[in-house]
Amino acid sequence: MDAAYTLYATALYYLSLFIESFWYFNATDEFLNMWADAQKLAYSQGAGWMFWNFKVEKSELAGNLSRQWSYLEGIELGYFLKDPTQVHDPHVCDPYVINSTTTA
């Protein structure tokens, strides 16, 4: 096998793992609430805001995806607040942030 084929096969393998985890992602309401806050807080500190699908159609084929990936559904279910700059818990990321001090 050449290097290009190996790289391609590796990429396909990891893509399939990502797609599988995306499709079977089954989070609790509490987790989705915390996840929404964490994304807003983390991404607003860097290059911009988080990405979420604005609307995912509810259908039998899509299963529970609208609950987990639709911004409008998130507002309806309370994961997102109507004001996108607001969060439920401004300290949701605190356990995962390493505080350090530096001296010049």
Short mmCIF file of N, CA and C in Angstrom, two decimals:
data_model
loop_
_atom_site.label_atom_id
_atom_site.label_comp_id
_atom_site.label_asym_id
_atom_site.label_seq_id
_atom_site.Cartn_x
_atom_site.Cartn_y
_atom_site.Cartn_z
N MET A 1 0.84 -1.19 0.00
CA MET A 1 0.00 0.00 0.00
C MET A 1 0.88 1.25 0.00
N ASP A 2 0.44 2.22 -0.74
CA ASP A 2 1.20 3.47 -0.74
C ASP A 2 0.68 4.39 0.37
N ALA A 3 1.42 5.45 0.63
CA ALA A 3 1.09 6.36 1.74
C ALA A 3 -0.24 7.06 1.53
N ALA A 4 -0.55 7.43 0.29
CA ALA A 4 -1.82 8.12 0.01
C ALA A 4 -3.01 7.23 0.33
N TYR A 5 -2.91 5.95 -0.03
CA TYR A 5 -4.01 5.02 0.25
C TYR A 5 -4.16 4.83 1.75
N THR A 6 -3.06 4.69 2.45
CA THR A 6 -3.11 4.51 3.91
C THR A 6 -3.75 5.72 4.58
N LEU A 7 -3.38 6.92 4.14
CA LEU A 7 -3.96 8.14 4.68
C LEU A 7 -5.45 8.19 4.41
N TYR A 8 -5.85 7.84 3.19
CA TYR A 8 -7.26 7.84 2.79
C TYR A 8 -8.05 6.84 3.63
N ALA A 9 -7.52 5.64 3.80
CA ALA A 9 -8.20 4.60 4.57
C ALA A 9 -8.33 5.00 6.04
N THR A 10 -7.29 5.62 6.58
CA THR A 10 -7.33 6.08 7.96
C THR A 10 -8.38 7.17 8.14
N ALA A 11 -8.43 8.10 7.20
CA ALA A 11 -9.42 9.18 7.27
C ALA A 11 -10.84 8.61 7.21
N LEU A 12 -11.07 7.65 6.33
CA LEU A 12 -12.40 7.03 6.23
C LEU A 12 -12.77 6.32 7.52
N TYR A 13 -11.81 5.65 8.12
CA TYR A 13 -12.06 4.94 9.38
C TYR A 13 -12.51 5.92 10.47
N TYR A 14 -11.77 7.01 10.65
CA TYR A 14 -12.13 7.97 11.69
C TYR A 14 -13.42 8.70 11.36
N LEU A 15 -13.67 8.95 10.08
CA LEU A 15 -14.92 9.57 9.68
C LEU A 15 -16.09 8.65 10.04
N SER A 16 -15.95 7.36 9.81
CA SER A 16 -17.03 6.43 10.14
C SER A 16 -17.29 6.41 11.64
N LEU A 17 -16.24 6.50 12.46
CA LEU A 17 -16.43 6.55 13.91
C LEU A 17 -17.17 7.82 14.32
N PHE A 18 -16.81 8.94 13.68
CA PHE A 18 -17.48 10.21 13.97
C PHE A 18 -18.95 10.13 13.61
N ILE A 19 -19.25 9.63 12.41
CA ILE A 19 -20.63 9.54 11.97
C ILE A 19 -21.44 8.62 12.87
N GLU A 20 -20.85 7.50 13.25
CA GLU A 20 -21.56 6.56 14.13
C GLU A 20 -21.85 7.21 15.48
N SER A 21 -20.88 7.91 16.05
CA SER A 21 -21.12 8.54 17.35
C SER A 21 -22.12 9.67 17.22
N PHE A 22 -22.13 10.37 16.09
CA PHE A 22 -23.09 11.45 15.85
C PHE A 22 -24.49 10.89 15.78
N TRP A 23 -24.66 9.81 15.06
CA TRP A 23 -25.99 9.26 14.83
C TRP A 23 -26.57 8.67 16.12
N TYR A 24 -25.74 8.03 16.95
CA TYR A 24 -26.23 7.36 18.14
C TYR A 24 -26.03 8.18 19.41
N PHE A 25 -25.68 9.44 19.26
CA PHE A 25 -25.49 10.34 20.38
C PHE A 25 -26.82 10.46 21.14
N ASN A 26 -26.84 10.07 22.39
CA ASN A 26 -28.08 10.09 23.16
C ASN A 26 -27.80 10.73 24.51
N ALA A 27 -27.97 12.03 24.58
CA ALA A 27 -27.62 12.77 25.79
C ALA A 27 -28.85 13.03 26.64
N THR A 28 -28.62 13.17 27.92
CA THR A 28 -29.70 13.53 28.83
C THR A 28 -30.03 15.01 28.67
N ASP A 29 -31.18 15.40 29.18
CA ASP A 29 -31.56 16.81 29.14
C ASP A 29 -30.56 17.66 29.92
N GLU A 30 -30.12 17.16 31.07
CA GLU A 30 -29.15 17.89 31.88
C GLU A 30 -27.84 18.10 31.11
N PHE A 31 -27.37 17.05 30.42
CA PHE A 31 -26.14 17.17 29.65
C PHE A 31 -26.29 18.19 28.53
N LEU A 32 -27.41 18.15 27.80
CA LEU A 32 -27.60 19.10 26.70
C LEU A 32 -27.65 20.53 27.21
N ASN A 33 -28.23 20.74 28.36
CA ASN A 33 -28.27 22.07 28.95
C ASN A 33 -26.86 22.56 29.26
N MET A 34 -26.06 21.71 29.89
CA MET A 34 -24.67 22.06 30.22
C MET A 34 -23.82 22.21 28.96
N TRP A 35 -24.04 21.35 27.98
CA TRP A 35 -23.27 21.38 26.74
C TRP A 35 -23.52 22.67 25.97
N ALA A 36 -24.78 23.11 25.93
CA ALA A 36 -25.11 24.36 25.25
C ALA A 36 -24.39 25.53 25.92
N ASP A 37 -24.44 25.58 27.25
CA ASP A 37 -23.75 26.65 27.97
C ASP A 37 -22.24 26.59 27.74
N ALA A 38 -21.68 25.40 27.82
CA ALA A 38 -20.23 25.25 27.65
C ALA A 38 -19.78 25.70 26.27
N GLN A 39 -20.54 25.37 25.24
CA GLN A 39 -20.16 25.80 23.89
C GLN A 39 -20.21 27.31 23.77
N LYS A 40 -21.27 27.92 24.27
CA LYS A 40 -21.37 29.38 24.18
C LYS A 40 -20.22 30.04 24.93
N LEU A 41 -19.95 29.57 26.13
CA LEU A 41 -18.88 30.18 26.94
C LEU A 41 -17.50 29.98 26.32
N ALA A 42 -17.22 28.78 25.87
CA ALA A 42 -15.89 28.49 25.33
C ALA A 42 -15.64 29.20 24.01
N TYR A 43 -16.58 29.10 23.08
CA TYR A 43 -16.35 29.69 21.76
C TYR A 43 -16.43 31.21 21.77
N SER A 44 -17.17 31.80 22.70
CA SER A 44 -17.23 33.26 22.74
C SER A 44 -15.91 33.86 23.21
N GLN A 45 -15.06 33.06 23.84
CA GLN A 45 -13.75 33.54 24.29
C GLN A 45 -12.71 33.52 23.17
N GLY A 46 -12.99 32.80 22.10
CA GLY A 46 -12.02 32.65 21.03
C GLY A 46 -12.41 33.41 19.78
N ALA A 47 -12.55 32.67 18.70
CA ALA A 47 -12.78 33.26 17.39
C ALA A 47 -14.23 33.66 17.14
N GLY A 48 -15.14 33.26 17.98
CA GLY A 48 -16.53 33.61 17.74
C GLY A 48 -17.46 32.70 18.51
N TRP A 49 -18.64 32.55 17.99
CA TRP A 49 -19.67 31.77 18.66
C TRP A 49 -19.69 30.35 18.16
N MET A 50 -20.42 29.50 18.87
CA MET A 50 -20.51 28.09 18.51
C MET A 50 -21.41 27.90 17.29
N PHE A 51 -21.30 26.72 16.70
CA PHE A 51 -22.14 26.37 15.56
C PHE A 51 -23.19 25.39 16.02
N TRP A 52 -24.40 25.64 15.65
CA TRP A 52 -25.51 24.72 15.91
C TRP A 52 -26.42 24.81 14.70
N ASN A 53 -27.02 23.73 14.29
CA ASN A 53 -27.99 23.80 13.19
C ASN A 53 -29.16 24.65 13.64
N PHE A 54 -29.60 25.57 12.78
CA PHE A 54 -30.70 26.44 13.17
C PHE A 54 -31.98 25.64 13.36
N LYS A 55 -32.23 24.73 12.41
CA LYS A 55 -33.44 23.92 12.51
C LYS A 55 -33.18 22.55 11.92
N VAL A 56 -33.54 21.52 12.64
CA VAL A 56 -33.48 20.15 12.14
C VAL A 56 -34.92 19.65 12.13
N GLU A 57 -35.35 19.16 10.98
CA GLU A 57 -36.72 18.68 10.87
C GLU A 57 -36.97 17.49 11.78
N LYS A 58 -38.13 17.46 12.38
CA LYS A 58 -38.54 16.31 13.18
C LYS A 58 -39.12 15.27 12.22
N SER A 59 -38.59 14.07 12.26
CA SER A 59 -39.12 13.01 11.42
C SER A 59 -38.77 11.66 12.03
N GLU A 60 -39.46 10.65 11.61
CA GLU A 60 -39.18 9.30 12.08
C GLU A 60 -37.78 8.87 11.65
N LEU A 61 -37.39 9.25 10.44
CA LEU A 61 -36.07 8.89 9.93
C LEU A 61 -34.95 9.55 10.74
N ALA A 62 -35.14 10.81 11.11
CA ALA A 62 -34.12 11.54 11.86
C ALA A 62 -34.07 11.15 13.33
N GLY A 63 -35.09 10.49 13.79
CA GLY A 63 -35.10 10.05 15.18
C GLY A 63 -35.03 11.21 16.15
N ASN A 64 -34.08 11.19 17.04
CA ASN A 64 -33.96 12.18 18.11
C ASN A 64 -33.00 13.32 17.75
N LEU A 65 -32.59 13.42 16.49
CA LEU A 65 -31.58 14.41 16.13
C LEU A 65 -32.04 15.84 16.34
N SER A 66 -33.32 16.13 16.11
CA SER A 66 -33.76 17.51 16.28
C SER A 66 -33.60 17.96 17.73
N ARG A 67 -33.81 17.07 18.67
CA ARG A 67 -33.65 17.40 20.09
C ARG A 67 -32.21 17.77 20.41
N GLN A 68 -31.27 17.13 19.75
CA GLN A 68 -29.86 17.31 20.07
C GLN A 68 -29.15 18.34 19.20
N TRP A 69 -29.64 18.62 18.00
CA TRP A 69 -28.88 19.46 17.08
C TRP A 69 -29.62 20.68 16.54
N SER A 70 -30.88 20.86 16.89
CA SER A 70 -31.65 21.98 16.37
C SER A 70 -31.66 23.14 17.37
N TYR A 71 -31.20 24.30 16.92
CA TYR A 71 -31.18 25.47 17.79
C TYR A 71 -32.59 25.84 18.22
N LEU A 72 -33.53 25.84 17.26
CA LEU A 72 -34.91 26.18 17.60
C LEU A 72 -35.51 25.19 18.59
N GLU A 73 -35.24 23.92 18.40
CA GLU A 73 -35.72 22.90 19.33
C GLU A 73 -35.07 23.11 20.71
N GLY A 74 -33.81 23.50 20.72
CA GLY A 74 -33.12 23.77 21.98
C GLY A 74 -33.75 24.91 22.75
N ILE A 75 -34.20 25.93 22.03
CA ILE A 75 -34.90 27.04 22.69
C ILE A 75 -36.23 26.53 23.24
N GLU A 76 -36.95 25.77 22.43
CA GLU A 76 -38.25 25.24 22.85
C GLU A 76 -38.12 24.35 24.09
N LEU A 77 -37.06 23.54 24.14
CA LEU A 77 -36.86 22.62 25.26
C LEU A 77 -36.11 23.25 26.44
N GLY A 78 -35.62 24.47 26.25
CA GLY A 78 -34.97 25.18 27.34
C GLY A 78 -33.46 25.02 27.43
N TYR A 79 -32.82 24.32 26.50
CA TYR A 79 -31.35 24.19 26.54
C TYR A 79 -30.71 25.53 26.23
N PHE A 80 -31.31 26.25 25.29
CA PHE A 80 -30.84 27.59 24.95
C PHE A 80 -31.86 28.60 25.47
N LEU A 81 -31.37 29.74 25.90
CA LEU A 81 -32.25 30.83 26.29
C LEU A 81 -32.57 31.65 25.05
N LYS A 82 -33.67 32.38 25.08
CA LYS A 82 -34.05 33.17 23.90
C LYS A 82 -32.99 34.22 23.56
N ASP A 83 -32.34 34.75 24.56
CA ASP A 83 -31.23 35.69 24.34
C ASP A 83 -29.95 34.85 24.18
N PRO A 84 -29.38 34.79 22.97
CA PRO A 84 -28.24 33.91 22.74
C PRO A 84 -26.97 34.30 23.50
N THR A 85 -26.94 35.48 24.09
CA THR A 85 -25.77 35.87 24.87
C THR A 85 -25.85 35.39 26.32
N GLN A 86 -26.98 34.85 26.71
CA GLN A 86 -27.19 34.40 28.09
C GLN A 86 -26.98 32.90 28.23
N VAL A 87 -26.55 32.47 29.42
CA VAL A 87 -26.36 31.05 29.72
C VAL A 87 -27.07 30.73 31.03
N HIS A 88 -27.37 29.46 31.24
CA HIS A 88 -27.98 29.02 32.49
C HIS A 88 -26.97 29.03 33.63
N ASP A 89 -25.77 28.55 33.36
CA ASP A 89 -24.74 28.40 34.39
C ASP A 89 -23.41 28.94 33.88
N PRO A 90 -23.02 30.14 34.29
CA PRO A 90 -21.76 30.71 33.79
C PRO A 90 -20.52 29.99 34.31
N HIS A 91 -20.69 29.05 35.23
CA HIS A 91 -19.55 28.32 35.80
C HIS A 91 -19.48 26.87 35.33
N VAL A 92 -20.21 26.53 34.28
CA VAL A 92 -20.28 25.14 33.82
C VAL A 92 -18.90 24.60 33.41
N CYS A 93 -18.02 25.46 32.94
CA CYS A 93 -16.69 25.02 32.48
C CYS A 93 -15.63 25.04 33.58
N ASP A 94 -15.94 25.63 34.73
CA ASP A 94 -14.95 25.79 35.79
C ASP A 94 -14.19 24.51 36.16
N PRO A 95 -14.86 23.36 36.28
CA PRO A 95 -14.11 22.15 36.65
C PRO A 95 -13.08 21.71 35.61
N TYR A 96 -13.18 22.23 34.39
CA TYR A 96 -12.31 21.78 33.31
C TYR A 96 -11.25 22.80 32.93
N VAL A 97 -11.26 23.95 33.59
CA VAL A 97 -10.31 25.01 33.28
C VAL A 97 -9.15 24.93 34.27
N ILE A 98 -7.96 24.93 33.73
CA ILE A 98 -6.76 24.92 34.57
C ILE A 98 -6.35 26.36 34.81
N ASN A 99 -6.37 26.77 36.04
CA ASN A 99 -5.95 28.13 36.39
C ASN A 99 -4.45 28.13 36.60
N SER A 100 -3.80 29.08 35.97
CA SER A 100 -2.36 29.20 36.16
C SER A 100 -1.99 30.67 36.17
N THR A 101 -0.93 30.95 36.80
CA THR A 101 -0.41 32.31 36.80
C THR A 101 0.96 32.27 36.17
N THR A 102 1.27 33.31 35.46
CA THR A 102 2.59 33.41 34.84
C THR A 102 3.24 34.70 35.30
N THR A 103 4.53 34.67 35.36
CA THR A 103 5.27 35.88 35.70
C THR A 103 6.20 36.19 34.55
N ALA A 104 6.37 37.45 34.31
CA ALA A 104 7.23 37.87 33.21
C ALA A 104 8.65 38.01 33.67
#
